[in-house]
Short mmCIF file of C-alpha atoms in Angstrom, two decimals:
data_model
loop_
_atom_site.label_atom_id
_atom_site.label_comp_id
_atom_site.label_asym_id
_atom_site.label_seq_id
_atom_site.Cartn_x
_atom_site.Cartn_y
_atom_site.Cartn_z
CA UNK A 1 -36.88 -25.14 24.21
CA UNK A 2 -35.53 -28.74 23.63
CA UNK A 3 -38.35 -29.26 21.03
CA UNK A 4 -37.29 -26.05 19.16
CA UNK A 5 -33.69 -27.31 19.13
CA UNK A 6 -34.81 -30.52 17.52
CA UNK A 7 -36.69 -28.50 14.88
CA UNK A 8 -33.77 -26.33 14.23
CA UNK A 9 -31.48 -29.37 13.99
CA UNK A 10 -34.04 -30.92 11.54
CA UNK A 11 -33.91 -27.96 9.26
CA UNK A 12 -30.11 -27.50 9.45
CA UNK A 13 -29.45 -31.17 8.52
CA UNK A 14 -32.12 -31.07 5.74
CA UNK A 15 -31.04 -27.97 3.85
CA UNK A 16 -27.32 -27.87 4.61
CA UNK A 17 -26.49 -31.47 3.82
CA UNK A 18 -23.02 -32.11 2.50
CA UNK A 19 -22.82 -32.98 -1.19
CA UNK A 20 -22.58 -36.72 -1.86
CA UNK A 21 -20.18 -36.44 -4.81
CA UNK A 22 -16.50 -36.30 -3.67
CA UNK A 23 -15.46 -33.91 -6.42
CA UNK A 24 -18.11 -31.53 -5.44
CA UNK A 25 -16.91 -31.78 -1.73
CA UNK A 26 -13.34 -31.01 -2.69
CA UNK A 27 -14.45 -28.14 -5.02
CA UNK A 28 -16.56 -26.76 -2.24
CA UNK A 29 -13.81 -26.90 0.28
CA UNK A 30 -11.39 -25.24 -2.11
CA UNK A 31 -13.92 -22.54 -2.97
CA UNK A 32 -14.54 -21.86 0.78
CA UNK A 33 -10.73 -21.59 1.52
CA UNK A 34 -10.22 -19.38 -1.52
CA UNK A 35 -13.05 -17.02 -0.69
CA UNK A 36 -11.82 -16.67 3.02
CA UNK A 37 -8.30 -15.96 1.84
CA UNK A 38 -9.59 -13.39 -0.73
CA UNK A 39 -11.71 -11.76 1.93
CA UNK A 40 -8.78 -11.46 4.35
CA UNK A 41 -6.45 -10.11 1.62
CA UNK A 42 -8.98 -7.53 0.61
CA UNK A 43 -9.38 -6.37 4.23
CA UNK A 44 -5.60 -6.27 4.66
CA UNK A 45 -5.19 -4.16 1.50
CA UNK A 46 -7.94 -1.66 2.67
CA UNK A 47 -6.13 -1.55 6.03
CA UNK A 48 -2.77 -0.56 4.60
CA UNK A 49 -4.30 1.83 2.05
CA UNK A 50 -7.14 3.64 3.72
CA UNK A 51 -7.42 5.63 6.96
CA UNK A 52 -8.68 3.93 10.10
CA UNK A 53 -12.15 5.50 9.75
CA UNK A 54 -12.34 4.38 6.18
CA UNK A 55 -11.16 0.92 7.12
CA UNK A 56 -13.96 0.44 9.63
CA UNK A 57 -16.56 1.62 7.18
CA UNK A 58 -15.45 -0.64 4.38
CA UNK A 59 -15.04 -3.58 6.68
CA UNK A 60 -18.66 -3.27 7.85
CA UNK A 61 -19.75 -2.77 4.12
CA UNK A 62 -18.04 -5.94 3.05
CA UNK A 63 -19.29 -8.02 5.87
CA UNK A 64 -22.86 -6.72 5.23
CA UNK A 65 -22.43 -7.63 1.63
CA UNK A 66 -21.29 -11.20 2.27
CA UNK A 67 -24.18 -11.63 4.78
CA UNK A 68 -26.75 -10.35 2.33
CA UNK A 69 -25.51 -12.69 -0.44
CA UNK A 70 -25.40 -15.75 1.77
CA UNK A 71 -28.82 -14.96 3.18
CA UNK A 72 -30.18 -14.48 -0.31
CA UNK A 73 -28.81 -17.78 -1.44
CA UNK A 74 -29.22 -20.07 1.63
CA UNK A 75 -31.67 -18.38 4.09
CA UNK A 76 -34.37 -17.74 1.47
CA UNK A 77 -34.27 -21.46 0.51
CA UNK A 78 -34.81 -22.52 4.08
CA UNK A 79 -37.23 -19.84 5.40
CA UNK A 80 -39.70 -19.69 2.46
CA UNK A 81 -39.44 -23.31 1.31
CA UNK A 82 -42.64 -25.47 1.69
CA UNK A 83 -40.88 -28.81 1.31
CA UNK A 84 -41.23 -29.45 4.97
CA UNK A 85 -45.09 -28.97 4.88
CA UNK A 86 -45.93 -32.56 3.97
CA UNK A 87 -43.82 -33.88 6.92
CA UNK A 88 -44.88 -31.30 9.68
CA UNK A 89 -48.44 -30.29 8.73
CA UNK A 90 -50.05 -33.35 10.43
CA UNK A 91 -47.87 -33.06 13.62
CA UNK A 92 -49.06 -31.22 16.70
CA UNK A 93 -46.52 -28.38 16.22
CA UNK A 94 -47.67 -24.89 15.80
CA UNK A 95 -46.92 -22.86 12.56
CA UNK A 96 -45.15 -20.14 14.66
CA UNK A 97 -42.69 -22.81 16.15
CA UNK A 98 -42.06 -24.18 12.70
CA UNK A 99 -41.37 -20.72 11.09
CA UNK A 100 -39.24 -19.66 14.16
CA UNK A 101 -37.09 -22.74 13.72
CA UNK A 102 -36.76 -22.25 10.05
CA UNK A 103 -35.66 -18.49 10.42
CA UNK A 104 -33.06 -19.44 13.14
CA UNK A 105 -31.65 -22.38 11.03
CA UNK A 106 -31.90 -20.15 7.90
CA UNK A 107 -29.85 -17.23 9.34
CA UNK A 108 -27.44 -19.46 11.25
CA UNK A 109 -25.15 -20.18 8.40
CA UNK A 110 -24.78 -16.66 7.01
CA UNK A 111 -24.14 -15.27 10.50
CA UNK A 112 -21.65 -18.08 11.27
CA UNK A 113 -19.76 -17.45 8.10
CA UNK A 114 -19.66 -13.73 8.56
CA UNK A 115 -18.57 -14.15 12.12
CA UNK A 116 -15.69 -16.48 11.07
CA UNK A 117 -14.50 -14.06 8.39
CA UNK A 118 -14.56 -11.33 10.95
CA UNK A 119 -11.98 -12.97 13.29
CA UNK A 120 -8.96 -11.60 11.46
CA UNK A 121 -10.56 -8.24 11.40
CA UNK A 122 -10.76 -8.37 15.17
CA UNK A 123 -7.05 -8.84 15.53
CA UNK A 124 -6.40 -6.00 13.09
CA UNK A 125 -8.70 -3.70 15.11
CA UNK A 126 -6.91 -4.89 18.21
CA UNK A 127 -3.53 -3.69 16.70
CA UNK A 128 -4.99 -0.43 15.57
CA UNK A 129 -7.30 0.53 18.43
CA UNK A 130 -7.74 -0.31 22.07
CA UNK A 131 -9.50 -3.59 23.21
CA UNK A 132 -12.81 -1.82 24.08
CA UNK A 133 -13.07 -0.15 20.58
CA UNK A 134 -12.18 -3.48 18.89
CA UNK A 135 -14.88 -5.44 20.95
CA UNK A 136 -17.50 -2.66 20.27
CA UNK A 137 -16.68 -2.71 16.55
CA UNK A 138 -17.07 -6.51 16.32
CA UNK A 139 -20.28 -6.50 18.28
CA UNK A 140 -21.68 -3.70 16.20
CA UNK A 141 -20.65 -5.55 13.07
CA UNK A 142 -22.49 -8.78 14.03
CA UNK A 143 -25.59 -6.79 15.18
CA UNK A 144 -25.62 -5.08 11.77
CA UNK A 145 -25.28 -8.35 10.00
CA UNK A 146 -28.30 -9.72 12.04
CA UNK A 147 -30.28 -6.50 11.32
CA UNK A 148 -29.46 -6.74 7.44
CA UNK A 149 -30.67 -10.42 7.52
CA UNK A 150 -33.98 -9.70 9.38
CA UNK A 151 -34.76 -6.60 7.37
CA UNK A 152 -34.53 -8.67 4.07
CA UNK A 153 -36.54 -11.52 5.55
CA UNK A 154 -39.27 -9.17 6.79
CA UNK A 155 -39.63 -7.46 3.37
CA UNK A 156 -39.76 -10.87 1.59
CA UNK A 157 -42.26 -12.07 4.29
CA UNK A 158 -44.48 -9.27 3.18
CA UNK A 159 -44.21 -10.41 -0.43
CA UNK A 160 -44.71 -13.88 0.65
CA UNK A 161 -47.93 -12.92 2.37
CA UNK A 162 -49.52 -11.97 -1.01
CA UNK A 163 -48.15 -15.11 -2.76
CA UNK A 164 -51.56 -16.28 -3.79
CA UNK A 165 -52.16 -13.20 -5.79
CA UNK A 166 -49.51 -14.15 -8.37
CA UNK A 167 -50.57 -16.09 -11.41
CA UNK A 168 -48.14 -18.94 -10.96
CA UNK A 169 -45.02 -19.96 -9.00
CA UNK A 170 -42.59 -18.80 -11.71
CA UNK A 171 -43.95 -15.14 -11.60
CA UNK A 172 -43.76 -15.10 -7.84
CA UNK A 173 -40.09 -16.44 -7.88
CA UNK A 174 -39.21 -13.83 -10.56
CA UNK A 175 -40.62 -11.02 -8.56
CA UNK A 176 -38.91 -12.26 -5.43
CA UNK A 177 -35.57 -12.36 -7.22
CA UNK A 178 -36.14 -8.81 -8.54
CA UNK A 179 -36.77 -7.66 -4.94
CA UNK A 180 -33.60 -9.46 -3.73
CA UNK A 181 -31.37 -8.13 -6.44
CA UNK A 182 -32.86 -4.68 -6.45
CA UNK A 183 -32.41 -4.26 -2.61
CA UNK A 184 -28.82 -5.56 -2.89
CA UNK A 185 -27.55 -3.38 -5.72
CA UNK A 186 -29.66 -0.14 -4.93
CA UNK A 187 -27.01 1.38 -2.59
CA UNK A 188 -24.27 0.74 -5.20
CA UNK A 189 -26.39 2.14 -8.10
CA UNK A 190 -27.21 5.19 -6.03
CA UNK A 191 -23.60 5.85 -5.37
CA UNK A 192 -22.62 5.25 -9.02
CA UNK A 193 -25.37 7.64 -10.30
CA UNK A 194 -24.46 10.33 -7.82
CA UNK A 195 -20.67 9.99 -8.46
CA UNK A 196 -20.45 8.63 -12.00
CA UNK A 197 -18.30 11.43 -13.41
CA UNK A 198 -15.92 11.36 -10.36
CA UNK A 199 -15.56 7.52 -10.48
CA UNK A 200 -15.04 7.58 -14.26
CA UNK A 201 -12.18 10.03 -13.87
CA UNK A 202 -10.51 7.97 -11.12
CA UNK A 203 -10.85 4.76 -13.28
CA UNK A 204 -9.47 6.54 -16.37
CA UNK A 205 -6.51 7.83 -14.44
CA UNK A 206 -5.86 4.56 -12.84
CA UNK A 207 -1.97 4.09 -12.80
CA UNK A 208 -0.78 0.55 -12.18
CA UNK A 209 2.86 1.18 -13.34
CA UNK A 210 4.07 0.92 -9.74
CA UNK A 211 2.63 -0.38 -6.44
CA UNK A 212 2.68 3.12 -5.00
CA UNK A 213 0.66 4.58 -7.83
CA UNK A 214 -1.83 1.81 -7.79
CA UNK A 215 -2.27 2.21 -4.08
CA UNK A 216 -2.83 5.95 -4.60
CA UNK A 217 -5.58 5.28 -7.23
CA UNK A 218 -7.26 2.80 -4.98
CA UNK A 219 -7.05 5.20 -2.07
CA UNK A 220 -8.74 7.86 -4.19
CA UNK A 221 -11.60 5.54 -5.01
CA UNK A 222 -12.01 4.52 -1.39
CA UNK A 223 -12.04 8.11 -0.30
CA UNK A 224 -14.77 8.93 -2.67
CA UNK A 225 -17.00 6.15 -1.40
CA UNK A 226 -16.37 6.99 2.28
CA UNK A 227 -17.03 10.79 1.85
CA UNK A 228 -20.21 10.06 -0.05
CA UNK A 229 -21.35 7.57 2.62
CA UNK A 230 -20.72 9.99 5.48
CA UNK A 231 -22.84 12.60 3.77
CA UNK A 232 -25.78 10.24 4.19
CA UNK A 233 -27.69 10.86 7.44
CA UNK A 234 -28.70 7.18 7.90
CA UNK A 235 -25.08 5.78 7.60
CA UNK A 236 -23.73 8.60 9.87
CA UNK A 237 -26.37 7.91 12.54
CA UNK A 238 -25.74 4.16 12.37
CA UNK A 239 -21.96 4.44 12.74
CA UNK A 240 -22.37 6.78 15.64
CA UNK A 241 -24.21 4.11 17.63
CA UNK A 242 -21.58 3.01 20.19
CA UNK A 243 -23.32 3.32 23.49
CA UNK A 244 -24.97 0.59 25.60
CA UNK A 245 -28.42 2.18 24.95
CA UNK A 246 -27.73 2.32 21.29
CA UNK A 247 -26.96 -1.52 21.24
CA UNK A 248 -30.01 -2.20 23.33
CA UNK A 249 -32.13 -0.27 20.85
CA UNK A 250 -30.66 -2.33 17.93
CA UNK A 251 -31.24 -5.54 19.72
CA UNK A 252 -34.96 -4.37 20.34
CA UNK A 253 -35.39 -3.59 16.68
CA UNK A 254 -33.95 -6.99 15.65
CA UNK A 255 -36.28 -8.71 18.15
CA UNK A 256 -39.38 -6.75 16.72
CA UNK A 257 -38.37 -7.66 13.04
CA UNK A 258 -37.82 -11.38 14.05
CA UNK A 259 -41.31 -11.60 15.70
CA UNK A 260 -42.96 -9.61 12.87
CA UNK A 261 -41.47 -11.98 10.41
CA UNK A 262 -42.48 -15.09 12.25
CA UNK A 263 -46.13 -13.82 12.57
CA UNK A 264 -46.34 -12.74 8.86
CA UNK A 265 -45.06 -16.13 7.46
CA UNK A 266 -46.87 -18.27 10.05
CA UNK A 267 -50.23 -16.66 9.17
CA UNK A 268 -50.00 -18.16 5.65
CA UNK A 269 -48.07 -21.25 6.40
CA UNK A 270 -50.88 -23.75 5.96
CA UNK A 271 -52.45 -21.92 3.05
CA UNK A 272 -49.27 -21.68 1.10
CA UNK A 273 -48.23 -25.20 1.99
CA UNK A 274 -51.45 -26.59 0.51
CA UNK A 275 -51.06 -24.27 -2.54
CA UNK A 276 -47.58 -25.51 -3.30
CA UNK A 277 -48.53 -29.06 -2.69
CA UNK A 278 -51.36 -28.80 -5.32
CA UNK A 279 -49.06 -27.03 -7.74
CA UNK A 280 -46.33 -29.74 -7.43
CA UNK A 281 -48.85 -32.51 -7.83
CA UNK A 282 -50.32 -30.90 -10.97
CA UNK A 283 -47.15 -29.83 -12.76
CA UNK A 284 -44.18 -31.99 -11.77
CA UNK A 285 -45.99 -35.11 -12.89
CA UNK A 286 -46.71 -33.41 -16.26
CA UNK A 287 -49.75 -35.47 -16.78
CA UNK A 288 -52.31 -32.76 -17.36
CA UNK A 289 -52.23 -29.63 -19.54
CA UNK A 290 -49.99 -31.16 -22.16
CA UNK A 291 -49.90 -28.14 -24.39
CA UNK A 292 -49.15 -25.75 -21.59
CA UNK A 293 -47.46 -22.37 -21.83
CA UNK A 294 -43.79 -21.85 -22.30
CA UNK A 295 -43.48 -20.75 -18.75
CA UNK A 296 -44.15 -24.23 -17.50
CA UNK A 297 -41.48 -25.59 -19.76
CA UNK A 298 -39.08 -22.99 -18.34
CA UNK A 299 -40.11 -24.02 -14.90
CA UNK A 300 -39.27 -27.60 -15.72
CA UNK A 301 -35.79 -26.49 -16.86
CA UNK A 302 -35.30 -24.69 -13.60
CA UNK A 303 -36.26 -27.82 -11.58
CA UNK A 304 -33.69 -29.91 -13.60
CA UNK A 305 -30.84 -27.52 -12.76
CA UNK A 306 -32.06 -27.28 -9.16
CA UNK A 307 -32.09 -31.15 -9.01
CA UNK A 308 -28.22 -31.53 -8.64
CA UNK A 309 -25.71 -29.32 -6.90
CA UNK A 310 -23.31 -29.84 -9.74
CA UNK A 311 -25.81 -28.42 -12.31
CA UNK A 312 -26.35 -25.36 -10.07
CA UNK A 313 -22.60 -24.85 -9.70
CA UNK A 314 -22.15 -25.00 -13.50
CA UNK A 315 -24.99 -22.37 -13.89
CA UNK A 316 -23.27 -20.13 -11.35
CA UNK A 317 -19.94 -20.53 -13.04
CA UNK A 318 -21.55 -19.66 -16.31
CA UNK A 319 -22.69 -16.42 -14.85
CA UNK A 320 -19.48 -15.30 -13.07
CA UNK A 321 -16.85 -16.60 -15.46
CA UNK A 322 -17.22 -13.89 -18.08
CA UNK A 323 -17.20 -10.91 -15.61
CA UNK A 324 -14.08 -12.36 -14.04
CA UNK A 325 -12.47 -12.57 -17.52
CA UNK A 326 -13.61 -9.02 -18.11
CA UNK A 327 -11.81 -7.72 -14.98
CA UNK A 328 -8.65 -9.58 -16.01
CA UNK A 329 -8.83 -8.21 -19.53
CA UNK A 330 -9.42 -4.64 -18.39
CA UNK A 331 -6.60 -4.90 -15.91
CA UNK A 332 -4.22 -6.11 -18.63
CA UNK A 333 -5.28 -3.26 -20.95
CA UNK A 334 -5.19 -0.61 -18.26
CA UNK A 335 -1.62 -1.61 -17.06
CA UNK A 336 -0.51 -2.54 -20.65
CA UNK A 337 1.30 -5.54 -19.22
CA UNK A 338 1.65 -7.17 -22.71
CA UNK A 339 3.16 -3.98 -24.13
CA UNK A 340 1.11 -4.29 -27.33
CA UNK A 341 -0.31 -1.21 -28.76
CA UNK A 342 -2.70 -2.94 -30.99
CA UNK A 343 -4.50 -4.50 -28.01
CA UNK A 344 -4.86 -1.02 -26.45
CA UNK A 345 -6.11 0.57 -29.59
CA UNK A 346 -8.64 -2.25 -30.45
CA UNK A 347 -9.67 -3.18 -26.93
CA UNK A 348 -13.40 -2.57 -27.61
CA UNK A 349 -13.57 -5.23 -30.42
CA UNK A 350 -11.28 -7.68 -28.56
CA UNK A 351 -13.53 -7.22 -25.51
CA UNK A 352 -16.67 -7.85 -27.54
CA UNK A 353 -15.55 -11.24 -28.80
CA UNK A 354 -13.81 -12.21 -25.58
CA UNK A 355 -17.19 -11.81 -23.80
CA UNK A 356 -18.91 -13.62 -26.60
CA UNK A 357 -16.68 -16.61 -26.51
CA UNK A 358 -16.43 -16.95 -22.77
CA UNK A 359 -20.22 -16.63 -22.42
CA UNK A 360 -20.90 -19.28 -25.01
CA UNK A 361 -18.14 -21.79 -23.96
CA UNK A 362 -19.95 -23.31 -21.06
CA UNK A 363 -21.32 -26.77 -20.55
CA UNK A 364 -24.83 -25.71 -19.98
CA UNK A 365 -25.86 -24.98 -23.53
CA UNK A 366 -24.48 -28.20 -25.11
CA UNK A 367 -25.97 -30.85 -22.66
CA UNK A 368 -29.57 -29.67 -21.98
CA UNK A 369 -31.04 -33.18 -22.78
CA UNK A 370 -28.31 -35.22 -21.15
CA UNK A 371 -28.95 -33.43 -17.79
CA UNK A 372 -32.45 -34.83 -17.67
CA UNK A 373 -31.12 -38.26 -17.04
CA UNK A 374 -33.89 -40.70 -15.91
CA UNK A 375 -36.51 -38.06 -16.36
CA UNK A 376 -35.93 -37.87 -20.09
CA UNK A 377 -37.92 -40.98 -21.10
CA UNK A 378 -41.09 -39.82 -19.35
CA UNK A 379 -40.99 -36.30 -20.88
CA UNK A 380 -40.39 -37.70 -24.34
CA UNK A 381 -43.05 -40.40 -24.26
CA UNK A 382 -45.82 -37.96 -23.30
CA UNK A 383 -47.30 -35.84 -26.08
CA UNK A 384 -45.51 -32.62 -25.17
CA UNK A 385 -44.66 -29.92 -27.64
CA UNK A 386 -40.96 -30.63 -28.67
CA UNK A 387 -40.67 -26.97 -30.07
CA UNK A 388 -41.39 -25.57 -26.61
CA UNK A 389 -39.08 -28.11 -24.89
CA UNK A 390 -36.25 -27.14 -27.15
CA UNK A 391 -37.05 -23.47 -26.89
CA UNK A 392 -37.13 -23.57 -23.07
CA UNK A 393 -33.69 -25.16 -23.11
CA UNK A 394 -32.27 -22.43 -25.43
CA UNK A 395 -33.96 -19.74 -23.35
CA UNK A 396 -32.42 -21.11 -20.11
CA UNK A 397 -28.84 -21.32 -21.35
CA UNK A 398 -29.37 -17.91 -23.17
CA UNK A 399 -30.49 -16.34 -19.97
CA UNK A 400 -27.44 -17.53 -18.12
CA UNK A 401 -25.18 -16.18 -20.92
CA UNK A 402 -27.10 -12.79 -21.21
CA UNK A 403 -26.74 -12.10 -17.43
CA UNK A 404 -22.96 -12.68 -17.69
CA UNK A 405 -22.79 -10.53 -20.85
CA UNK A 406 -24.74 -7.61 -19.37
CA UNK A 407 -22.67 -7.66 -16.01
CA UNK A 408 -19.43 -7.72 -18.09
CA UNK A 409 -20.57 -4.60 -20.17
CA UNK A 410 -21.53 -2.77 -17.01
CA UNK A 411 -18.06 -3.34 -15.66
CA UNK A 412 -16.47 -2.22 -19.00
CA UNK A 413 -18.57 0.96 -19.10
CA UNK A 414 -17.63 1.84 -15.45
CA UNK A 415 -14.08 2.16 -16.80
CA UNK A 416 -15.31 5.09 -18.96
CA UNK A 417 -15.46 3.25 -22.20
CA UNK A 418 -19.19 3.33 -22.94
CA UNK A 419 -20.48 4.84 -26.17
CA UNK A 420 -23.08 4.14 -28.95
CA UNK A 421 -20.98 1.65 -30.67
CA UNK A 422 -20.58 -0.40 -27.47
CA UNK A 423 -24.39 -0.48 -27.15
CA UNK A 424 -24.58 -1.89 -30.58
CA UNK A 425 -21.79 -4.46 -29.66
CA UNK A 426 -23.90 -5.46 -26.52
CA UNK A 427 -26.86 -6.23 -28.83
CA UNK A 428 -24.59 -8.18 -31.28
CA UNK A 429 -23.18 -10.16 -28.39
CA UNK A 430 -26.62 -11.02 -26.92
CA UNK A 431 -27.96 -12.11 -30.46
CA UNK A 432 -24.87 -14.26 -31.14
CA UNK A 433 -25.16 -15.86 -27.70
CA UNK A 434 -28.81 -16.71 -28.57
CA UNK A 435 -27.84 -18.07 -32.02
CA UNK A 436 -24.99 -20.18 -30.51
CA UNK A 437 -27.46 -21.69 -27.88
CA UNK A 438 -29.94 -22.46 -30.78
CA UNK A 439 -27.32 -24.60 -32.48
CA UNK A 440 -25.42 -26.28 -29.61
CA UNK A 441 -28.12 -28.59 -28.33
CA UNK A 442 -28.87 -30.13 -31.72
CA UNK A 443 -26.49 -33.04 -31.27
CA UNK A 444 -27.48 -33.61 -27.69
CA UNK A 445 -31.14 -33.72 -28.70
CA UNK A 446 -30.47 -36.72 -30.85
CA UNK A 447 -27.75 -38.41 -28.82
CA UNK A 448 -28.25 -37.60 -25.13
CA UNK A 449 -26.20 -39.41 -22.47
CA UNK A 450 -28.96 -40.46 -20.15
CA UNK A 451 -27.58 -43.03 -17.75
CA UNK A 452 -25.15 -41.58 -15.32
CA UNK A 453 -24.52 -42.16 -11.62
CA UNK A 454 -22.59 -38.93 -11.11
CA UNK A 455 -24.06 -35.66 -12.50
CA UNK A 456 -20.63 -34.59 -13.67
CA UNK A 457 -20.76 -37.38 -16.18
CA UNK A 458 -23.70 -35.75 -17.86
CA UNK A 459 -21.64 -32.54 -18.48
CA UNK A 460 -18.02 -32.88 -17.93
CA UNK A 461 -17.40 -36.38 -19.22
CA UNK A 462 -19.99 -36.04 -22.05
CA UNK A 463 -18.40 -35.92 -25.57
CA UNK A 464 -21.43 -33.97 -26.66
CA UNK A 465 -19.81 -30.86 -25.08
CA UNK A 466 -17.05 -30.97 -27.60
CA UNK A 467 -19.36 -31.82 -30.55
CA UNK A 468 -21.73 -29.03 -29.67
CA UNK A 469 -18.81 -26.63 -30.45
CA UNK A 470 -18.90 -27.80 -34.08
CA UNK A 471 -22.51 -26.73 -34.27
CA UNK A 472 -22.28 -23.25 -32.75
CA UNK A 473 -18.69 -22.19 -33.06
CA UNK A 474 -18.41 -21.84 -36.86
CA UNK A 475 -21.06 -19.02 -37.16
CA UNK A 476 -19.40 -17.09 -34.31
CA UNK A 477 -16.06 -17.36 -36.25
CA UNK A 478 -17.60 -16.36 -39.58
CA UNK A 479 -19.39 -13.23 -38.18
CA UNK A 480 -16.18 -12.30 -36.15
CA UNK A 481 -14.02 -12.45 -39.27
CA UNK A 482 -16.63 -10.48 -41.33
CA UNK A 483 -16.69 -7.82 -38.59
CA UNK A 484 -12.87 -7.42 -38.64
CA UNK A 485 -12.77 -7.38 -42.45
CA UNK A 486 -15.19 -4.54 -42.38
CA UNK A 487 -12.88 -2.59 -39.90
CA UNK A 488 -9.83 -3.49 -41.93
CA UNK A 489 -11.40 -1.72 -44.98
CA UNK A 490 -11.70 1.42 -42.81
CA UNK A 491 -15.41 1.17 -42.45
CA UNK A 492 -16.50 3.23 -39.42
CA UNK A 493 -16.97 1.34 -36.21
CA UNK A 494 -20.64 2.38 -35.79
CA UNK A 495 -21.48 1.41 -39.41
CA UNK A 496 -19.64 -1.92 -39.10
CA UNK A 497 -21.47 -2.71 -35.94
CA UNK A 498 -24.93 -1.81 -37.53
CA UNK A 499 -24.04 -4.08 -40.52
CA UNK A 500 -23.07 -7.02 -38.23
CA UNK A 501 -26.20 -6.40 -36.17
CA UNK A 502 -28.47 -6.65 -39.24
CA UNK A 503 -26.55 -9.79 -40.38
CA UNK A 504 -26.90 -11.34 -36.88
CA UNK A 505 -30.75 -10.66 -36.94
CA UNK A 506 -31.19 -12.21 -40.34
CA UNK A 507 -29.08 -15.27 -39.42
CA UNK A 508 -31.13 -15.70 -36.27
CA UNK A 509 -34.40 -15.55 -38.15
CA UNK A 510 -33.15 -18.18 -40.55
CA UNK A 511 -31.97 -20.39 -37.86
CA UNK A 512 -35.27 -20.20 -35.95
CA UNK A 513 -37.20 -21.09 -39.03
CA UNK A 514 -34.97 -24.06 -39.95
CA UNK A 515 -34.61 -25.43 -36.42
CA UNK A 516 -38.34 -25.17 -35.50
CA UNK A 517 -39.60 -26.12 -38.82
CA UNK A 518 -42.64 -28.35 -38.01
CA UNK A 519 -41.55 -31.17 -40.46
CA UNK A 520 -38.10 -31.20 -39.07
CA UNK A 521 -39.34 -31.53 -35.44
CA UNK A 522 -42.01 -34.16 -36.08
CA UNK A 523 -39.70 -36.09 -38.41
CA UNK A 524 -37.25 -36.98 -35.73
CA UNK A 525 -38.22 -39.60 -33.18
CA UNK A 526 -37.59 -38.80 -29.54
CA UNK A 527 -35.57 -41.97 -29.17
CA UNK A 528 -33.61 -41.73 -32.50
CA UNK A 529 -29.88 -42.23 -31.56
CA UNK A 530 -30.57 -42.19 -27.87
CA UNK A 531 -27.44 -43.26 -26.04
CA UNK A 532 -28.20 -45.39 -22.89
CA UNK A 533 -24.62 -46.17 -22.04
CA UNK A 534 -23.47 -45.66 -18.35
#
């Protein structure tokens, strides 16, 4: 047992190390406190608005959601990582012990966070119910969190068992991500598909003029979700498990999933470890297969973003910033706080260009070469295809922007505002995001900031970020003005959107031809204008 604790400690300290940069530490601490306060406030709002049964249900739902997200982000990195293989493979430690320690250390953080966030809930339950019911509820909540974690890991361990079947690592990671996202959002999508009409009516009738009317609207929405969930036999059976025998059965199920996951991963531990070691030696050096596929160039961009926590944080902010702005925008329109009728009457067009600007104005698209830092020289001196390098950087930033755009439009359509015109606006927005990302790295390609001790210098303190706006912003402004000009001449919204879509497609074709012109690419030296200042 002592040896197992040493292994668990090894994985905990290896994968959950504190960031070295002070600014990242401060931001991480602020983010944790902010999330904890938000979670507590949300629980408190549900407690005052919903009935006791509904409060218990939504408390379990929120806790399971937090656990699932944390498991997807943290535990997957620990449990299915092969970075420890080179260190532990030659030691007299069985694969089962290694995998067991990885699973325990991987699920420790999500369960600890979920347990900490559940402490205020315990006191709320203590006020509302008796001590016995409060203790049973908290124990059931923690058991359900553990069960959610183990079910996810078991499903992914089956996928991991067939890892060698996939063509390359990128395809495997993509399929795994689809599994994680699909499993996570499937209950929500099922609920929305079955209750789309009812939810749309509630959102359309949302009244935020007074606190009482807003509470009533939220209560109606919570009631829809609760009644639908109670109609599902699985949910009803799980919530009815409150006896000692039920808890014993749940613990037994968790134990079986735990042992099955260990056996599944351990059976392929050495095979996959050797496979990943060969892949890393072959591709991270970039010495073979010079004219490789675009997938390898995309994989290299993924490695660069993964190399620093600050880069990952910027990518995550790029995804969530636009949906947050969408929620704020829709709240302002719904409540008509600004008392401006023209905003309410033209909210669809304002929303389109608000999403466009917020998804483009990020630090990822303008600094793709500066982020490489010390790795830039080796990649530029080798005879790689500069077109594929540039396209991989454009596709990476465009993927981040597209995800945020699609999420924002889904949120918008949930408020009952979806139509054919909005579908055209979605295509326009995605095309313009791609066009912006085609232009914004041009200056950074010629003048990258390569020498930096802190990764924030490559993005936040880099003047390239502001200069990149001069490359990508004008085309967005011109197309936006042209769109509003068509509307001002009473051209129908659908025809205006179709015209702008055609213009965007033509502009994108011209830009791709100009930027990826062979003479233009080969005519610029990799080190022309390179900035090696610190």
